[in-house]
Short mmCIF file of C-alpha atoms in Angstrom, two decimals:
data_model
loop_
_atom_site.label_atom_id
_atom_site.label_comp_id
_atom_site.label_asym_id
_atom_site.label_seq_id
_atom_site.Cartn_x
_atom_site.Cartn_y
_atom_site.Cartn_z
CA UNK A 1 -96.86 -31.48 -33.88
CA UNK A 2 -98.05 -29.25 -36.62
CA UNK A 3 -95.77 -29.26 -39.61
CA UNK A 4 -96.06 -26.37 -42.46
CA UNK A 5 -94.23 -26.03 -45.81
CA UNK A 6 -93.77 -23.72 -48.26
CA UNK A 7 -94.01 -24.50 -51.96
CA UNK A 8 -93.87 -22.62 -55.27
CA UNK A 9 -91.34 -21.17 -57.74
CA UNK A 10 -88.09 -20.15 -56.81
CA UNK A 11 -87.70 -18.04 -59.22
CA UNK A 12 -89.93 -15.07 -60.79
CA UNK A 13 -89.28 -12.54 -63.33
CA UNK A 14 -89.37 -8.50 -62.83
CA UNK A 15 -93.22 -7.21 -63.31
CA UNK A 16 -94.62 -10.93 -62.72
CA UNK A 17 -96.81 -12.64 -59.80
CA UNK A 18 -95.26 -14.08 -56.67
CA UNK A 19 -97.27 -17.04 -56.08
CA UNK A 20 -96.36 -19.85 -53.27
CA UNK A 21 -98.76 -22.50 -51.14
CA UNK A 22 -98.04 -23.09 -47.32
CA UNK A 23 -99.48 -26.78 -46.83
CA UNK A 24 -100.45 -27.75 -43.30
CA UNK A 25 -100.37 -30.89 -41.58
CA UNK A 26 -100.53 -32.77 -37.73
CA UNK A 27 -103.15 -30.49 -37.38
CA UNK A 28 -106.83 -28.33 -38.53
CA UNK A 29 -105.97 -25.65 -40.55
CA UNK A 30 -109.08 -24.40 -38.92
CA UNK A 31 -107.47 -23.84 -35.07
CA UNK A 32 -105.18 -20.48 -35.82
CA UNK A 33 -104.97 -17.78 -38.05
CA UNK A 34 -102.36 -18.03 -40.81
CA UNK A 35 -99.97 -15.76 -42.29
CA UNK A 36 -96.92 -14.64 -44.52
CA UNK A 37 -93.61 -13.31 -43.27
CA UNK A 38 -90.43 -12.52 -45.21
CA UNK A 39 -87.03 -11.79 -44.60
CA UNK A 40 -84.95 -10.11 -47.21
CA UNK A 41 -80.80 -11.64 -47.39
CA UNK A 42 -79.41 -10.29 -43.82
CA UNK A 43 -82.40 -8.51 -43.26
CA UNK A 44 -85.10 -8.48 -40.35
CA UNK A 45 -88.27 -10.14 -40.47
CA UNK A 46 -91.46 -8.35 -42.73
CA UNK A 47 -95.20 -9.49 -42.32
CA UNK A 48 -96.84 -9.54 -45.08
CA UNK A 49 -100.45 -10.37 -44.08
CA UNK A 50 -102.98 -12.97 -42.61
CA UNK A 51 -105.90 -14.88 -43.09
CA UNK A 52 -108.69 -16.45 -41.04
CA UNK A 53 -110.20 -19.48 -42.44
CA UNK A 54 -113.27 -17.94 -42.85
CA UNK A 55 -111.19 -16.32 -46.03
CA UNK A 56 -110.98 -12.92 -43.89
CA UNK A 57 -107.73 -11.00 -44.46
CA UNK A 58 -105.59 -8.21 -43.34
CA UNK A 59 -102.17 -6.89 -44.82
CA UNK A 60 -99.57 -5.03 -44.18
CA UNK A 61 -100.20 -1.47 -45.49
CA UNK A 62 -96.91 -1.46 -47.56
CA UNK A 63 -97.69 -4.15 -49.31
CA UNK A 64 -101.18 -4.10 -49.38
CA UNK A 65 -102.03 -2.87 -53.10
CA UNK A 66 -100.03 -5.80 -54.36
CA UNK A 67 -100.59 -8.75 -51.93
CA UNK A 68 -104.26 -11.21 -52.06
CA UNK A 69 -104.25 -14.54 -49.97
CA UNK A 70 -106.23 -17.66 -49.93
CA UNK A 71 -107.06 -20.68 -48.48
CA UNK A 72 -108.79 -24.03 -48.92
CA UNK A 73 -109.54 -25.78 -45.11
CA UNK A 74 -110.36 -28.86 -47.38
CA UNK A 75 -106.94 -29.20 -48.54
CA UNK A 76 -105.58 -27.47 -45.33
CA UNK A 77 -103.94 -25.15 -47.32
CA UNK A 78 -103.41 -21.34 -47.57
CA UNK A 79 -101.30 -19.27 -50.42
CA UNK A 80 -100.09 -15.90 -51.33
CA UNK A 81 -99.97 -13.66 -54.19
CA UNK A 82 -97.97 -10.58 -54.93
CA UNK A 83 -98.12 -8.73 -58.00
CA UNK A 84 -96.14 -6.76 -60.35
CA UNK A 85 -92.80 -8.03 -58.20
CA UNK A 86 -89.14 -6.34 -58.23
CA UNK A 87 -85.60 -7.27 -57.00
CA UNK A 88 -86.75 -5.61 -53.60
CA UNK A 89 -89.01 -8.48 -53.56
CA UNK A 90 -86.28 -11.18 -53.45
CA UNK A 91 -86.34 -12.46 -50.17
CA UNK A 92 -86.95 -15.75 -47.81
CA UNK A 93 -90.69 -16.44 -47.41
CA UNK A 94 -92.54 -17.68 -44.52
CA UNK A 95 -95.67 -19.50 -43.79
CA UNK A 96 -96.73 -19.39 -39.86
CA UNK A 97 -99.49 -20.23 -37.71
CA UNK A 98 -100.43 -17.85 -35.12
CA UNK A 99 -102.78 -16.70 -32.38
CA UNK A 100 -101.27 -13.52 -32.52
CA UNK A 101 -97.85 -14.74 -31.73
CA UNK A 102 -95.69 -17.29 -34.15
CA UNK A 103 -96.25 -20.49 -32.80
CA UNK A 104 -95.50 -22.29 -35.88
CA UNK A 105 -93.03 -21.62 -38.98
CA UNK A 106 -92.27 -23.46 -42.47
CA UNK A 107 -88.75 -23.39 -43.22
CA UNK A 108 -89.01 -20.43 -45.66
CA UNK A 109 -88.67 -20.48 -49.70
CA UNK A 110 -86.11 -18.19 -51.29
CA UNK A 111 -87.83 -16.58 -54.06
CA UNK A 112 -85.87 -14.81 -56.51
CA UNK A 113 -86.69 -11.98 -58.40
CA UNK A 114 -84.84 -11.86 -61.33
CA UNK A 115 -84.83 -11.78 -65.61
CA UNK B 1 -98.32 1.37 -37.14
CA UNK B 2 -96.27 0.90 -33.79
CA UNK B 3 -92.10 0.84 -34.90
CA UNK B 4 -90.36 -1.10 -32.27
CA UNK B 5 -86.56 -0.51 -31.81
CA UNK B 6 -84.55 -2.89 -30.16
CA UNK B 7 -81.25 -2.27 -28.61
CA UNK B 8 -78.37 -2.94 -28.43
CA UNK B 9 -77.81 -4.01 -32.25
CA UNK B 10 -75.06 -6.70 -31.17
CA UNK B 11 -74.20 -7.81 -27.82
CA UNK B 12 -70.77 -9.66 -27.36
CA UNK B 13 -70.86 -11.64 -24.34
CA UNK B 14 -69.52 -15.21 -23.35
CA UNK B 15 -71.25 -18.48 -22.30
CA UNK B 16 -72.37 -18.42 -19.28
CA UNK B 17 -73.13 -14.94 -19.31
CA UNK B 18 -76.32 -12.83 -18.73
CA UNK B 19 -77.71 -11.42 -21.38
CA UNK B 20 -80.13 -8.23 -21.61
CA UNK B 21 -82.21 -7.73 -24.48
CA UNK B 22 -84.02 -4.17 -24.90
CA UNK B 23 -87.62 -3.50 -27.33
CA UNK B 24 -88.99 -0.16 -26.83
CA UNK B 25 -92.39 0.61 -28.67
CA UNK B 26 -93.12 3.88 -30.50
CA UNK B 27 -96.54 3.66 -28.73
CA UNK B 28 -98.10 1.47 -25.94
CA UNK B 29 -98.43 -1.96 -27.04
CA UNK B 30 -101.75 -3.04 -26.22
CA UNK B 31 -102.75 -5.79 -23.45
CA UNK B 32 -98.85 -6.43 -23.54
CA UNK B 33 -98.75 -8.42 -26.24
CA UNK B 34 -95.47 -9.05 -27.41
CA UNK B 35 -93.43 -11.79 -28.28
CA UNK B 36 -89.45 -12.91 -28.81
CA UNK B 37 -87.99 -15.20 -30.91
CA UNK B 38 -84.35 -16.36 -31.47
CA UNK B 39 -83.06 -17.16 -35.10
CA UNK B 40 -80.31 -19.22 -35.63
CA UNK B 41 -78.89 -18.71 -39.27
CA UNK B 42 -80.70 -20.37 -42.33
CA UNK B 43 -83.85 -21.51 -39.53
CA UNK B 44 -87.08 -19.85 -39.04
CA UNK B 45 -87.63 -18.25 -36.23
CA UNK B 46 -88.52 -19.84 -33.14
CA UNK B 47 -91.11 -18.41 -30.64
CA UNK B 48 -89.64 -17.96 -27.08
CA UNK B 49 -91.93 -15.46 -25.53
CA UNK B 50 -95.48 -14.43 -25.60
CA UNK B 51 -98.15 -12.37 -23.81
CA UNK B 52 -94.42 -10.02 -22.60
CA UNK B 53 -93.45 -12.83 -19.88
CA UNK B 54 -94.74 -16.39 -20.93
CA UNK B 55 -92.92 -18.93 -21.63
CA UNK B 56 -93.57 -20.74 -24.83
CA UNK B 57 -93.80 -24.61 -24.64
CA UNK B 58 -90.38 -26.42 -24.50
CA UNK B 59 -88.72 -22.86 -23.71
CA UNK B 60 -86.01 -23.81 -20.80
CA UNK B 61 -86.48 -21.14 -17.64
CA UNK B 62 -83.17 -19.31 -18.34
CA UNK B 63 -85.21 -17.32 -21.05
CA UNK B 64 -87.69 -14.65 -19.14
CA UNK B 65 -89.57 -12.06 -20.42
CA UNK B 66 -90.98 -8.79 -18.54
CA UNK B 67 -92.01 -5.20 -19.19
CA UNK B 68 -95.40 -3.34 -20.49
CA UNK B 69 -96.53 -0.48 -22.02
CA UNK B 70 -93.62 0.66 -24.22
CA UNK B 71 -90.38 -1.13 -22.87
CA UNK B 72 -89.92 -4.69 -22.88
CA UNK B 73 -86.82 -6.67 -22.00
CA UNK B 74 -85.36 -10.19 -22.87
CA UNK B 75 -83.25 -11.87 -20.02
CA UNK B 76 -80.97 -14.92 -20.96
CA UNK B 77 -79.76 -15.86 -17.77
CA UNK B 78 -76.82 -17.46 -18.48
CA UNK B 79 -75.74 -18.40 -22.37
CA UNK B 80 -75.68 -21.61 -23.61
CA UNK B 81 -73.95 -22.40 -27.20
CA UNK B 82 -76.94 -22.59 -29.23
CA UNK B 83 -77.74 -19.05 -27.46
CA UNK B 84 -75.90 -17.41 -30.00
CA UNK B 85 -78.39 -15.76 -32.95
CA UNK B 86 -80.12 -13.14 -33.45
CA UNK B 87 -83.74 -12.44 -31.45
CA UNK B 88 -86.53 -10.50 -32.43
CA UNK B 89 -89.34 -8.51 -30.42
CA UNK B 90 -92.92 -8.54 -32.28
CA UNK B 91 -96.32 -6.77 -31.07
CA UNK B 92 -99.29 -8.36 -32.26
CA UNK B 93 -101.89 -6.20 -30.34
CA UNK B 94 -102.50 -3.79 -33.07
CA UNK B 95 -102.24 -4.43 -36.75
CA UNK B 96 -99.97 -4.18 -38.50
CA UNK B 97 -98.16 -6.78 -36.78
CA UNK B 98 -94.41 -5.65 -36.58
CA UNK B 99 -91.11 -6.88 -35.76
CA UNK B 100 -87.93 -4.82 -34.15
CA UNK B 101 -84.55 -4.76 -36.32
CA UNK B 102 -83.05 -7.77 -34.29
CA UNK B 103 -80.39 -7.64 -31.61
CA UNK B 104 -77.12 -10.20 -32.63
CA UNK B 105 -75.64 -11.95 -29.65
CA UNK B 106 -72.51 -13.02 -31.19
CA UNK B 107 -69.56 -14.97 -28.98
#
């Protein structure tokens, strides 16, 4: 069964970069299309953007000036960037696998946006 | 992008109940590709639906899925404990991808 997890700082101050790494494993990074969700405290669910493994991307169109994602199939990983961040970035971040559809989900990382 | 509203916001209902579940597109979603999830609180979401009416794998039959075009509904045939959470509709046939708001079904 394929596993993902989040990783990165939980914590990131006003005007900074939101970094975090979703590691895959129990299966190829290469088989689905990967992407970032997030979820704000009692809030809905937000995609931020995916990426193919052949380093292809598409984002959300609110987000899109400050977002860039990655991966590296060799360490069947993927991450995400977002720039110049703000409290109204604070939120629960998700890594998923998809063909379209969320087959697979980390467990999310609260990220914190804060002095 | 296509805004999809789901209804009602909460739904108050008992176990054992039937429970309908409402997603209405602001535009036809294409091929019918939509998908559900339930969240329980402080857990990802899990992926119930796809494709309007399939099952996902390890999805028991009481959850069914059916509509097209712009009006999809969620059917929980009768409401077990762990039933209880909130669900989400998603389209994934145009980018970008969206979510609705969430309907609650609280006890």
């Amino acid at each position: 069964q394929m596993q993902l997890q989040e990783s990165g700082p939980g914590l990131v101050k006003p005007s900074e970069t939101l970094s975090l790494t979703c590691t895959v494993s129990g299966g190829s990074i290469n088989n689905l299309h990967w992407s970032w969700i997030r979820q704000a405290a009692g809030k809905g669910l937000e995609w931020i953007g995916r990426i193919f493994t052949t380093g292809s991307t598409i984002y959300s169109p609110s987000l899109q000036s400050r977002v860039s994602m990655s991966v590296d199939t060799s360490r069947n990983q993927f991450s995400l960037k977002l720039t110049s961040v703000t409290a109204a970035d604070t939120a629960v971040y998700f890594c998923a696998g998809s063909l379209g559809y969320f087959d697979y989900w980390g467990q999310g990382r609260l990220v914190t946006v804060s002095s | 992008e296509i805004v999809l509203t789901q209804s009602p916001g909460t739904l108050s209902l008992s176990p054992g109940e039937r429970a309908t579940l409402s997603c209405r597109a602001s535009q036809s979603v294409t091929s019918d590709l939509l998908a559900w999830y339930r969240q329980k609180p402080g857990q990802a979401p899990r992926l119930l639906i796809y494709g309007a009416s399939n099952r996902a794998t390890g999805i028991p039959d009481r959850f069914s899925g059916s509509g097209s075009g712009t009006d999809f509904t969620l059917t929980i045939s009768r409401l077990e404990p762990e039933d209880f959470a909130v669900y989400y509709c998603q389209q994934y046939g145009r980018s970008p991808w969206t979510f609705g708001q969430g309907t609650k079904v609280e006890i």
